[in-house]
Coordinates of C-alpha atoms in Angstrom, one line a residue:
M7 CA 27.6 69.4 154.0
K8 CA 27.1 72.0 151.3
N9 CA 26.0 70.7 147.9
H10 CA 27.7 72.2 144.9
P11 CA 26.0 72.6 141.5
Q12 CA 26.7 70.0 139.0
G13 CA 25.1 70.9 135.8
R14 CA 25.0 69.1 132.5
E15 CA 28.5 68.4 131.1
S16 CA 29.5 70.7 128.4
G17 CA 30.1 69.1 125.0
A18 CA 27.9 66.2 125.6
N19 CA 27.0 64.4 122.4
H20 CA 23.3 64.2 121.8
S21 CA 23.2 62.9 118.3
D22 CA 19.4 62.8 118.1
E23 CA 19.3 66.5 119.0
T24 CA 20.9 67.4 115.7
K25 CA 17.7 66.6 113.8
P26 CA 15.4 69.5 113.0
R27 CA 12.8 69.9 115.8
A28 CA 9.9 69.9 113.4
A29 CA 11.0 66.8 111.6
R30 CA 11.4 65.0 114.9
R31 CA 7.9 66.1 116.0
A32 CA 6.4 64.8 112.7
F33 CA 8.2 61.5 113.0
V34 CA 7.0 60.8 116.5
L35 CA 3.4 61.9 115.9
G36 CA 3.2 60.3 112.6
S37 CA 4.5 57.0 113.8
L38 CA 2.1 57.0 116.8
G39 CA -0.8 57.5 114.4
G40 CA 0.2 54.3 112.5
L41 CA -0.1 52.0 115.5
G42 CA -3.1 49.8 115.9
A43 CA -5.9 50.3 118.5
G44 CA -4.4 47.5 120.6
A45 CA -1.4 49.7 121.4
L46 CA -3.6 52.2 123.3
A47 CA -3.3 50.0 126.4
L48 CA 0.4 50.9 126.5
S49 CA 1.8 54.0 128.1
P50 CA 2.5 57.0 125.8
L51 CA 6.3 56.2 126.2
Q52 CA 5.8 52.5 125.4
R53 CA 3.7 53.4 122.3
A54 CA 6.3 55.9 121.2
M55 CA 9.1 53.4 121.6
A56 CA 7.1 50.7 119.8
A57 CA 6.7 53.2 116.9
G58 CA 10.4 53.7 116.7
A59 CA 11.0 56.7 118.8
D60 CA 14.6 56.7 120.0
L61 CA 15.3 58.5 123.3
S62 CA 18.9 57.2 123.7
G63 CA 20.2 60.6 122.6
I64 CA 18.3 62.4 125.3
T65 CA 19.9 63.3 128.6
L66 CA 17.7 64.6 131.5
T67 CA 19.5 66.5 134.2
I68 CA 17.5 66.3 137.4
G69 CA 17.9 69.1 139.9
S70 CA 17.5 68.8 143.7
T71 CA 17.6 71.5 146.4
S72 CA 17.7 69.1 149.3
K73 CA 20.1 66.5 150.6
V74 CA 17.2 64.1 150.4
G75 CA 15.5 65.4 147.3
L76 CA 14.8 63.7 143.9
H77 CA 18.4 62.5 143.5
R78 CA 18.3 60.3 146.7
E79 CA 14.7 59.2 146.3
L80 CA 15.2 58.0 142.7
V81 CA 18.4 56.2 143.6
A82 CA 17.1 54.6 146.8
S83 CA 13.9 53.4 145.1
G84 CA 15.8 52.1 142.0
E85 CA 13.8 54.4 139.7
D86 CA 17.0 55.8 138.4
R87 CA 17.6 52.6 136.5
G88 CA 16.2 51.3 133.2
A89 CA 15.2 54.6 131.7
P90 CA 15.5 54.7 127.8
Y91 CA 17.4 58.1 128.2
Q92 CA 20.4 59.2 130.2
I93 CA 20.0 60.7 133.6
K94 CA 22.4 63.2 135.2
W95 CA 22.2 64.8 138.6
A96 CA 22.5 68.5 139.7
D97 CA 22.4 69.1 143.4
F98 CA 22.1 72.6 144.8
D99 CA 22.0 74.4 148.2
S100 CA 18.9 76.5 147.3
T101 CA 16.1 77.0 144.8
L102 CA 17.6 80.3 143.6
V103 CA 20.8 78.6 142.3
L104 CA 18.8 75.7 140.8
L105 CA 16.6 78.1 138.9
E106 CA 19.6 79.9 137.5
A107 CA 20.8 76.6 136.2
L108 CA 17.4 75.7 134.8
R109 CA 17.1 79.0 133.0
S110 CA 20.5 78.5 131.4
G111 CA 19.6 75.0 130.2
R112 CA 21.7 73.0 132.7
V113 CA 18.6 71.4 134.5
D114 CA 15.7 69.7 132.7
I115 CA 13.4 68.9 135.6
A116 CA 13.3 69.7 139.3
Q117 CA 11.2 69.4 142.4
G118 CA 11.0 71.7 145.4
G119 CA 9.2 74.6 147.0
E120 CA 7.0 76.9 145.0
T121 CA 8.2 80.3 146.1
G122 CA 11.3 80.6 143.9
V123 CA 9.4 79.4 140.9
L124 CA 6.6 81.8 141.4
F125 CA 9.2 84.6 141.7
A126 CA 10.9 83.5 138.5
L127 CA 7.6 83.4 136.6
G128 CA 6.7 86.8 137.9
N129 CA 10.0 88.1 136.5
G130 CA 9.5 86.6 133.1
S131 CA 11.1 83.2 133.2
R132 CA 9.6 80.5 131.0
I133 CA 8.9 77.6 133.4
S134 CA 6.2 75.0 133.2
V135 CA 4.6 73.2 136.2
L136 CA 4.3 69.5 135.8
A137 CA 2.9 68.4 139.1
A138 CA 2.2 69.5 142.7
W139 CA 3.2 67.9 146.0
Q140 CA 1.7 68.2 149.4
E141 CA 3.2 67.5 152.8
T142 CA 0.7 65.7 154.9
R143 CA 2.5 65.6 158.2
S144 CA 4.2 68.4 160.1
G145 CA 7.3 68.5 157.9
G146 CA 10.6 70.0 158.7
S147 CA 10.1 73.7 157.6
A148 CA 10.7 75.7 160.8
I149 CA 12.0 78.8 162.5
L150 CA 14.9 77.6 164.6
V151 CA 16.4 79.3 167.6
R152 CA 19.2 78.2 170.0
K153 CA 18.1 76.0 172.9
D154 CA 19.0 78.7 175.4
S155 CA 17.4 81.6 173.4
P156 CA 15.0 83.9 175.3
V157 CA 12.9 84.0 172.1
R158 CA 9.6 82.1 172.8
T159 CA 7.2 83.4 170.2
V160 CA 7.4 84.9 166.7
A161 CA 6.6 88.3 168.2
D162 CA 9.9 88.0 170.2
L163 CA 11.7 88.2 166.8
R164 CA 11.0 91.9 166.5
N165 CA 14.3 93.8 165.8
R166 CA 16.2 90.5 165.9
K167 CA 18.4 89.0 163.1
I168 CA 17.0 86.1 161.1
A169 CA 18.9 84.0 158.6
L170 CA 16.8 82.8 155.6
P171 CA 17.7 81.2 152.3
F172 CA 15.8 83.7 150.1
Y173 CA 13.3 82.6 147.5
S174 CA 12.9 79.2 149.2
K175 CA 9.4 77.9 150.2
Q176 CA 10.2 79.1 153.7
H177 CA 10.7 82.7 152.4
Y178 CA 6.9 83.0 152.0
Q179 CA 6.1 81.1 155.2
L180 CA 8.4 83.3 157.2
A181 CA 6.9 86.5 155.6
R182 CA 3.4 85.4 156.6
A183 CA 4.5 84.4 160.1
L184 CA 6.1 87.8 160.7
E185 CA 3.0 89.5 159.2
Q186 CA 0.7 87.6 161.7
A187 CA 2.9 88.8 164.5
G188 CA 2.8 92.4 163.3
I189 CA 6.5 92.5 162.3
P190 CA 7.5 93.9 158.9
F191 CA 9.7 91.8 156.6
D192 CA 12.8 94.0 156.9
R193 CA 15.8 93.0 154.9
N194 CA 18.0 94.8 157.4
N195 CA 17.0 92.1 159.9
V196 CA 16.1 89.2 157.6
L197 CA 19.5 88.1 156.1
S198 CA 19.9 86.1 152.9
L199 CA 22.1 83.2 153.9
N200 CA 22.4 79.7 152.5
T201 CA 21.7 76.6 154.6
T202 CA 25.3 76.1 155.6
D203 CA 26.0 79.8 156.5
G204 CA 22.7 80.2 158.2
L205 CA 23.3 77.3 160.6
S206 CA 26.8 78.6 161.3
A207 CA 25.4 82.0 162.0
L208 CA 22.8 80.6 164.4
V209 CA 25.3 78.4 166.3
N210 CA 27.9 81.3 166.5
R211 CA 25.2 83.7 167.8
Q212 CA 25.5 86.0 164.8
V213 CA 21.7 85.7 164.2
D214 CA 18.9 85.0 166.6
A215 CA 16.9 82.6 164.4
F216 CA 17.4 80.5 161.3
V217 CA 14.6 79.5 158.9
V218 CA 15.2 76.2 157.0
W219 CA 13.8 72.8 156.0
D220 CA 14.7 69.1 156.6
P221 CA 17.1 67.5 156.8
N222 CA 18.8 70.8 157.8
T223 CA 16.3 71.3 160.6
A224 CA 16.8 67.8 161.9
I225 CA 20.6 68.1 161.7
A226 CA 20.4 71.4 163.7
Q227 CA 18.2 69.8 166.3
T228 CA 20.1 66.6 166.8
Q229 CA 23.7 68.0 166.4
Y230 CA 23.5 71.6 167.6
D231 CA 20.6 71.6 170.1
A232 CA 18.5 74.0 168.0
R233 CA 14.9 74.4 169.1
I234 CA 11.9 74.8 166.8
L235 CA 10.2 78.1 167.6
V236 CA 7.3 77.3 165.3
P237 CA 6.7 74.7 162.6
L238 CA 6.0 76.8 159.5
K239 CA 3.3 74.4 158.3
N240 CA 1.3 75.7 161.2
V241 CA 1.5 79.2 159.7
I242 CA 0.7 78.5 156.1
E243 CA 1.2 75.6 153.7
V244 CA 1.3 75.9 149.9
P245 CA 1.9 73.0 147.5
G246 CA 5.4 72.5 146.2
L247 CA 6.1 71.9 142.5
V248 CA 7.7 69.6 139.9
Y249 CA 8.7 71.9 137.1
A250 CA 10.7 72.1 133.9
P251 CA 11.9 74.8 131.4
T252 CA 9.0 75.4 128.9
S253 CA 11.4 75.0 126.0
A254 CA 12.0 71.3 127.0
L255 CA 8.3 70.6 126.4
D256 CA 8.5 71.9 122.8
D257 CA 10.7 69.0 121.9
P258 CA 8.5 65.8 121.4
L259 CA 11.2 63.3 122.4
R260 CA 12.4 65.4 125.4
R261 CA 8.7 65.7 126.4
L262 CA 8.3 62.0 126.4
A263 CA 11.4 61.7 128.6
L264 CA 9.9 64.3 131.0
E265 CA 6.6 62.4 131.1
D266 CA 8.4 59.2 132.0
A267 CA 10.6 61.0 134.6
T268 CA 7.5 62.5 136.2
R269 CA 6.1 59.0 136.7
R270 CA 9.4 57.8 138.1
I271 CA 9.4 60.7 140.6
I272 CA 6.0 59.8 141.8
R273 CA 6.8 56.1 142.1
A274 CA 10.1 56.9 143.9
K275 CA 8.4 59.0 146.6
H276 CA 5.7 56.3 147.1
R277 CA 8.3 53.5 147.4
V278 CA 10.7 55.1 149.8
L279 CA 7.8 56.1 152.1
Q280 CA 6.6 52.5 152.4
D281 CA 9.6 51.5 154.5
P282 CA 10.5 54.4 156.8
A283 CA 13.3 52.6 158.6
R284 CA 15.0 51.6 155.3
W285 CA 14.5 55.1 153.9
A286 CA 16.1 56.7 157.0
S287 CA 19.1 54.4 156.6
D288 CA 19.3 55.2 152.9
I289 CA 19.2 59.0 153.6
A290 CA 22.0 58.7 156.1
E291 CA 24.1 56.6 153.7
L292 CA 23.4 58.5 150.5
S293 CA 23.4 62.0 152.0
H294 CA 26.2 61.5 154.5
I295 CA 24.1 62.8 157.5
P296 CA 23.7 61.3 160.9
L297 CA 21.2 58.5 161.2
A298 CA 19.4 60.2 164.1
A299 CA 18.8 63.3 161.9
A300 CA 17.5 61.1 159.1
Q301 CA 15.2 59.2 161.4
L302 CA 13.8 62.5 162.8
Q303 CA 13.1 63.8 159.3
V304 CA 11.4 60.6 158.2
S305 CA 9.2 60.6 161.3
R306 CA 7.5 63.9 160.3
T307 CA 7.5 63.7 156.5
Y308 CA 4.9 62.1 154.2
A309 CA 4.4 63.9 150.9
R310 CA 2.2 63.0 148.0
Y311 CA 2.0 64.2 144.4
E312 CA -1.1 65.4 142.7
P313 CA -2.2 67.1 139.5
A314 CA -1.0 70.7 139.5
G315 CA -4.2 72.1 137.9
S316 CA -6.6 71.4 140.8
P317 CA -8.7 74.4 141.9
Q318 CA -7.2 74.2 145.4
N319 CA -3.6 74.2 144.1
I320 CA -4.3 77.1 141.7
E321 CA -5.9 79.1 144.5
S322 CA -3.0 78.6 146.9
W323 CA -0.4 79.6 144.4
Q324 CA -2.4 82.5 143.2
K325 CA -2.7 83.9 146.7
E326 CA 1.0 83.7 147.1
I327 CA 1.6 85.5 143.8
A328 CA -0.8 88.2 144.9
Y329 CA 1.0 88.6 148.2
F330 CA 4.4 89.1 146.6
Y331 CA 3.0 91.4 143.9
Q332 CA 1.2 93.6 146.5
T333 CA 4.3 93.8 148.6
G334 CA 6.4 94.9 145.5
Q335 CA 8.6 91.8 145.4
I336 CA 7.6 90.6 141.9
R337 CA 7.2 92.8 138.9
Q338 CA 3.9 91.6 137.5
Q339 CA 0.7 89.9 138.5
Y340 CA 0.0 86.8 136.4
Q341 CA -2.1 83.7 136.3
I342 CA -0.4 80.5 137.4
A343 CA -2.9 78.4 135.4
D344 CA -1.2 79.7 132.2
H345 CA 2.0 78.0 133.3
I346 CA 0.6 74.5 134.0
A347 CA 2.0 72.0 131.4
P348 CA -0.9 70.5 129.4
G349 CA -1.3 66.7 129.8
F350 CA 0.7 66.2 132.9
G351 CA -2.3 66.3 135.2
A352 CA -3.5 63.1 133.6
I353 CA -0.1 61.5 133.9
V354 CA 0.0 62.3 137.7
A355 CA -3.5 61.0 138.2
D356 CA -2.8 57.8 136.2
E357 CA 0.4 57.0 138.1
N358 CA -1.3 57.6 141.5
A359 CA -4.1 55.3 140.4
R360 CA -1.6 52.6 139.4
L361 CA 0.1 52.9 142.8
G362 CA -3.3 52.8 144.5
K363 CA -4.1 49.5 142.9
Q364 CA -0.7 48.0 144.1
A365 CA -1.4 49.0 147.7

């Protein structure tokens, strides 16, 4: 089922946003400074609320590029409830479309693969990285072929047609897989197709391979007898991202909401993964996909969030940036560390520590 973009409603009434930004910043920071030392045990959001900060006029639109992304995780875990701000959802078929919405102000926070964001930053977009996420199992990123395909190795894909949602995480993974097999990334053979059209092209023998992620991979396997040629995590694995438009962090109240949303995202992931059977059932119900596909995805997926600014994460992203710059696919070389949002690393570490104590 194809997801259609649902951005923030036009004409929404955000009364708090009519205040001058500088005045709002002074109010929040000044009020926090007046609290006693005992308030330091509270979270930043709790302290801000105690000081009189009002987030009721803030709406965060949360973007997802997967049928089982942030939207479903937050709903299934209950973390979509009880926020002191409004939450809206924006579901997309690919990172490219999501990033267009984010740049135009229709998405406030999103989570997904890193490649599209790295491309956008390399072409001048103002995006800040809030957190990283790592898949610790095999995951569902894969090159798929038909069950009866003669293709048995990546080398067999030479001069064959491959469907790929461009600028997804799998774009980089496929490029490196082809490179390792001595095959150039040729846009005459690698076709830019979304997940729905890519699967259709594979099933109808219009392409020889389809590169995609779960639950699309699991659906293709369980419903259309697709075969995994190679799990792309075996080729290369780079951390994914939680990210937001940099402009959103300039607003002190919206930043507080983003900090709280980041914590909710971390808790949601942790909670749904604690009960795999329940999570598979929730995926099937919320995303309208077969239970068998949901169960297959859950069996090979276990991701965790971590601070974005760790040396390992920076190194992985920097290598990917260098690859696309050297191959002429992004305009400029840049330092990803310059785009890590200050303060969010501590938030991620703190929330992980809290969850660790609950385990």
